mmCIF file of C-alpha atoms and ligand atoms in Angstrom:
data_model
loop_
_atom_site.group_PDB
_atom_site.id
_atom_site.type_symbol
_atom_site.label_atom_id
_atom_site.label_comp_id
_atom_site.label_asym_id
_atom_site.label_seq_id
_atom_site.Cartn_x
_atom_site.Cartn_y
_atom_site.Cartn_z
ATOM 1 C CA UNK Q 1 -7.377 -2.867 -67.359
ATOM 2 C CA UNK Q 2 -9.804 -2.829 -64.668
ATOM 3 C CA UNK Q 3 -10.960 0.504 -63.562
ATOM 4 C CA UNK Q 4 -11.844 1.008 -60.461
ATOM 5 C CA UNK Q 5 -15.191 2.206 -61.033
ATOM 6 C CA UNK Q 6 -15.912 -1.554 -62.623
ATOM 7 C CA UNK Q 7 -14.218 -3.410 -59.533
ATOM 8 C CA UNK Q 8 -16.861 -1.416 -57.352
ATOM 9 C CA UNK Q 9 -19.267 -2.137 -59.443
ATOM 10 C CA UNK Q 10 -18.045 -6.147 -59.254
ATOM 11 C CA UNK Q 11 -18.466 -5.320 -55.416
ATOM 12 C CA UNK Q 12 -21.696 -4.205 -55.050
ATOM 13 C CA UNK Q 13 -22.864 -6.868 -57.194
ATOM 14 C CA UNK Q 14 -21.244 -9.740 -55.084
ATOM 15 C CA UNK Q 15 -22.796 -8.023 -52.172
ATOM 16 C CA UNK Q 16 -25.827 -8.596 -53.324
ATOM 17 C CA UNK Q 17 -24.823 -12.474 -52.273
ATOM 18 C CA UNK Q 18 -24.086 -11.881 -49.025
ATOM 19 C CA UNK Q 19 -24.982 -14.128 -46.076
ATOM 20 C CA UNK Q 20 -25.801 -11.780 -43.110
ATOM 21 C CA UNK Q 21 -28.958 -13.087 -41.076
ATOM 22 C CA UNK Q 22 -27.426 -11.495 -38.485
ATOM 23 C CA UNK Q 23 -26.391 -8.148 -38.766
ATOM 24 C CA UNK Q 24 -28.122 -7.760 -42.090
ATOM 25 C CA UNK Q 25 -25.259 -5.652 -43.403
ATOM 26 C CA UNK Q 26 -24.315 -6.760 -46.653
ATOM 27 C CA UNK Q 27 -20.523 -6.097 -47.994
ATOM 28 C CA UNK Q 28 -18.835 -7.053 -50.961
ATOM 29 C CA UNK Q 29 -14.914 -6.749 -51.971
ATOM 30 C CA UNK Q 30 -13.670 -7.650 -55.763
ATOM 31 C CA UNK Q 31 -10.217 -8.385 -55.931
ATOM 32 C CA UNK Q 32 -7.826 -7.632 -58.734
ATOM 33 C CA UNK Q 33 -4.491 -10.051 -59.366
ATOM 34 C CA UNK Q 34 -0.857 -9.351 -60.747
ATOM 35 C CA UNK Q 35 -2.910 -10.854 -64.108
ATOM 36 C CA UNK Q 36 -5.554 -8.714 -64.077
ATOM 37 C CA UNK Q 37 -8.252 -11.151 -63.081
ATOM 38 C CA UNK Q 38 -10.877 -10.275 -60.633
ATOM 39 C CA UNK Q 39 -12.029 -12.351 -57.647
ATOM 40 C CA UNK Q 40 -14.811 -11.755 -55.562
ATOM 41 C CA UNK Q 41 -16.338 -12.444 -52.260
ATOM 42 C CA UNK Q 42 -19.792 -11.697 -49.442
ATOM 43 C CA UNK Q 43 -19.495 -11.622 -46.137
ATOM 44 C CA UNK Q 44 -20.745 -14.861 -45.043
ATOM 45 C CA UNK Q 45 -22.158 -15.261 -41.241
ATOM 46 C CA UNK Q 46 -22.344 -17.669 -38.527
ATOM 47 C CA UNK Q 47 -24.449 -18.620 -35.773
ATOM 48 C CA UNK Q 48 -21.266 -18.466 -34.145
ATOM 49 C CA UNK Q 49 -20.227 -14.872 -34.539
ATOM 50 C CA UNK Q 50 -16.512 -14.981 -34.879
ATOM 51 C CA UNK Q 51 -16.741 -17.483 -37.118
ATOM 52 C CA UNK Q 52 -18.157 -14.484 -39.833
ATOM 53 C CA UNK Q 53 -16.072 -14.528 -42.814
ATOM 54 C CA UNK Q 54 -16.140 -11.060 -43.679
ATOM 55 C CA UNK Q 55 -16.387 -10.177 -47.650
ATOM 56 C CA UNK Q 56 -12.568 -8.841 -48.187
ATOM 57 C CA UNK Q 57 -11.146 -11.964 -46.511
ATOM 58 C CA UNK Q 58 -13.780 -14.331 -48.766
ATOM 59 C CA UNK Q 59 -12.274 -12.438 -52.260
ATOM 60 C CA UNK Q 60 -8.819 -13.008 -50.932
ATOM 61 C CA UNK Q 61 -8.742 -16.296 -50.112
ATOM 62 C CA UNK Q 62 -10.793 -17.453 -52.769
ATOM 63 C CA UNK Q 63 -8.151 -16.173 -55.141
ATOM 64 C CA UNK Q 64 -5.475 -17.337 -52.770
ATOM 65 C CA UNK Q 65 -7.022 -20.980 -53.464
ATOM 66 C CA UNK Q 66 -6.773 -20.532 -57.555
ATOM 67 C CA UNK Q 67 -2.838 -20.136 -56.942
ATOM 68 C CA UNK Q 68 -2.843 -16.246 -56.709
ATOM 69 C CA UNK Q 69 0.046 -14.898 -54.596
ATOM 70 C CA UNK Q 70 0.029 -11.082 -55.640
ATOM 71 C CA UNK Q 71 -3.151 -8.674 -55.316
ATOM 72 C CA UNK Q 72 -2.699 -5.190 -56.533
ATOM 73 C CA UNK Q 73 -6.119 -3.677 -55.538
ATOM 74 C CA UNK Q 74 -9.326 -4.469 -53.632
ATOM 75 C CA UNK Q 75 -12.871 -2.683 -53.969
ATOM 76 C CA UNK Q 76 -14.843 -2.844 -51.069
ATOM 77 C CA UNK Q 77 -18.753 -2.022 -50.860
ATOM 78 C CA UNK Q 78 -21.652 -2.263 -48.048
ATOM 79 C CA UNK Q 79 -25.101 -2.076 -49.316
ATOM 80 C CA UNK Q 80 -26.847 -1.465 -46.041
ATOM 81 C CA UNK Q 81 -26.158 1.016 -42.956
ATOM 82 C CA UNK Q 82 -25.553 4.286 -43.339
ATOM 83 C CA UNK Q 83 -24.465 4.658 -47.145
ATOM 84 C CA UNK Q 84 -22.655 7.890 -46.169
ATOM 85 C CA UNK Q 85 -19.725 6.011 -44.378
ATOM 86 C CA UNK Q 86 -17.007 4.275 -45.937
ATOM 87 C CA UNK Q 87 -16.713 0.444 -45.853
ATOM 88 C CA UNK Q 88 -13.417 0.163 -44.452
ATOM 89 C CA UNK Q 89 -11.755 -3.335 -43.771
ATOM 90 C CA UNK Q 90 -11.524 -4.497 -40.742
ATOM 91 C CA UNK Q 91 -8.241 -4.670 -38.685
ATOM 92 C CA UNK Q 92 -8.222 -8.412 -39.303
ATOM 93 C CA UNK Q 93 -8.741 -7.582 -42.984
ATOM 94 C CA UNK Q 94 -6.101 -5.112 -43.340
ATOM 95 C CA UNK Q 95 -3.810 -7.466 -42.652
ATOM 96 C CA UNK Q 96 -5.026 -10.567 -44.572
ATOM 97 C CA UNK Q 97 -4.375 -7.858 -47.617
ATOM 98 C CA UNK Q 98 -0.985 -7.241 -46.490
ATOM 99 C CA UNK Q 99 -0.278 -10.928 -46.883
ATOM 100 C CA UNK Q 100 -0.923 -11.144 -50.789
ATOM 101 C CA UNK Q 101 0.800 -7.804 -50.932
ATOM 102 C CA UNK Q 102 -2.412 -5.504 -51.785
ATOM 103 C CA UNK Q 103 -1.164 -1.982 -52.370
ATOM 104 C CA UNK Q 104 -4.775 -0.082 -53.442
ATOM 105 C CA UNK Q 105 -8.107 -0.117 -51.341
ATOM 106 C CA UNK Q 106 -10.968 1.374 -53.030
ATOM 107 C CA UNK Q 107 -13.838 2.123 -51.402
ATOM 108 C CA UNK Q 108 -17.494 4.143 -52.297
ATOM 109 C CA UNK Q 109 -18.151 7.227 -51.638
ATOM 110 C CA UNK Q 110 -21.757 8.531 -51.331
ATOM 111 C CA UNK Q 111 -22.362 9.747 -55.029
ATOM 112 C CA UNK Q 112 -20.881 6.557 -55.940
ATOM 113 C CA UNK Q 113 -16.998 7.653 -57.085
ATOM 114 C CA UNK Q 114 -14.422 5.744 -55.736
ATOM 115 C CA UNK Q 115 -12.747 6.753 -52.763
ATOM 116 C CA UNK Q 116 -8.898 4.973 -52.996
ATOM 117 C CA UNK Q 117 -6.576 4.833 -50.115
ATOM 118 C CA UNK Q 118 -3.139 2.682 -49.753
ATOM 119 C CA UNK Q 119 -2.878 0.141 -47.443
ATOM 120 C CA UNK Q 120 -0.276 1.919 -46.246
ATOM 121 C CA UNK Q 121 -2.555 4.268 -44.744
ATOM 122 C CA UNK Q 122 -4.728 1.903 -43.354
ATOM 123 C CA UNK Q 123 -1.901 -0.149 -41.770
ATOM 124 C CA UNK Q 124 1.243 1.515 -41.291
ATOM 125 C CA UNK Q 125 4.240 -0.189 -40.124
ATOM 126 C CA UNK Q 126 2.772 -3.236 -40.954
ATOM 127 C CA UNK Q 127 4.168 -6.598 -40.044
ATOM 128 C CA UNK Q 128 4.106 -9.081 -43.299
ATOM 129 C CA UNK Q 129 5.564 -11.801 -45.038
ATOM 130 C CA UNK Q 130 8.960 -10.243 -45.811
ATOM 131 C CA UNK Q 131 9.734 -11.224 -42.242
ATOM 132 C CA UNK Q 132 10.347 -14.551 -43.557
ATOM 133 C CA UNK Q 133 12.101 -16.311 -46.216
ATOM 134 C CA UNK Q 134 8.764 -18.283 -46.940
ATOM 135 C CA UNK Q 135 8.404 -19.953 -50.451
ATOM 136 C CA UNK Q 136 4.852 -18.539 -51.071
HETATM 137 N N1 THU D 1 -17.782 -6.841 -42.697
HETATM 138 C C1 THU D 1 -17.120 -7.159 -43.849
HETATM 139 O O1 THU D 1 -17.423 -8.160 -44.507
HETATM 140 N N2 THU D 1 -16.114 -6.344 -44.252
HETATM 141 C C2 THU D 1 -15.820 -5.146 -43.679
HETATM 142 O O2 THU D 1 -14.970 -4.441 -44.176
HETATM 143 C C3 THU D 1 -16.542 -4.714 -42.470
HETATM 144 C C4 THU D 1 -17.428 -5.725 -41.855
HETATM 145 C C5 THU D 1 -18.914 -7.686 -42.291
HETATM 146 C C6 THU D 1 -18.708 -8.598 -41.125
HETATM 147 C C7 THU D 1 -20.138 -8.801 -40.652
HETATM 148 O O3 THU D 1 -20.735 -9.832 -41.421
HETATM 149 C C8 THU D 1 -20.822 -7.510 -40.984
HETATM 150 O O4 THU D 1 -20.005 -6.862 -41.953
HETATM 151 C C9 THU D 1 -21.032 -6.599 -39.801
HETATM 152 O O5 THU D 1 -19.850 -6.409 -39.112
#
């Protein structure tokens, strides 16, 4: 099993991949399926700001692509800014999580230990696929 110590680790490590000419704040998120296999993604910028992909939404849909439909967990680390704050996802993140039904967001704290929150937390009442009948 993947502890959450080694998916931040997995984070940090992508992050060090990132794209960000632009706001030079480097993230990373690592991923862990129903199967226990970790996917990973950087934030990855445009020229076109909204266009950013941010790190959390590049692990996601990568493993969304390989056929994944269930994420339990998701790590998510910054490299740059202040290193005392928390990476949290972003609103748009939250709920690109609560499509592949992520239930665990792990984030660093400053000595490094993982700080883990629900998504629950970070998006209560939230409005997701079981809505619909959809074949996923
Ligand atoms: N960013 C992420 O990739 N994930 C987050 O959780 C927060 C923000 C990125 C988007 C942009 O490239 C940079 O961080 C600054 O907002």
């Amino acid at each position: 099993m993947t502890t959450p110590e080694e998916l931040l680790e997995r984070a940090a490590d992508v992050a060090t991949r990132a794209y960000v000419p632009y706001s030079s704040f480097r993230v990373g998120a690592a991923a862990v399926d129903s199967d226990g296999n970790v996917h990973t993604g950087a934030n990855v910028e445009n020229a076109a700001y909204p266009a950013t992909i941010c790190a959390e939404a590049n692990a996601v849909t990568t493993a969304a692509a390989l056929g994944v439909r269930k994420i339990d967990a998701i790590a998510v680390v910054h490299l740059d800014g202040d290193l005392g704050d928390l990476c949290t996802p972003c609103g748009n993140c939250r709920q690109i999580l609560k499509e592949f039904g992520v239930e665990t967001v792990i984030m660093r704290n400053p000595d490094g230990s993982p700080h883990t929150v629900t998504l629950e937390q970070l998006l209560p009442m939230a409005f997701g696929p079981e809505a619909f009948d959809a074949e996923r």
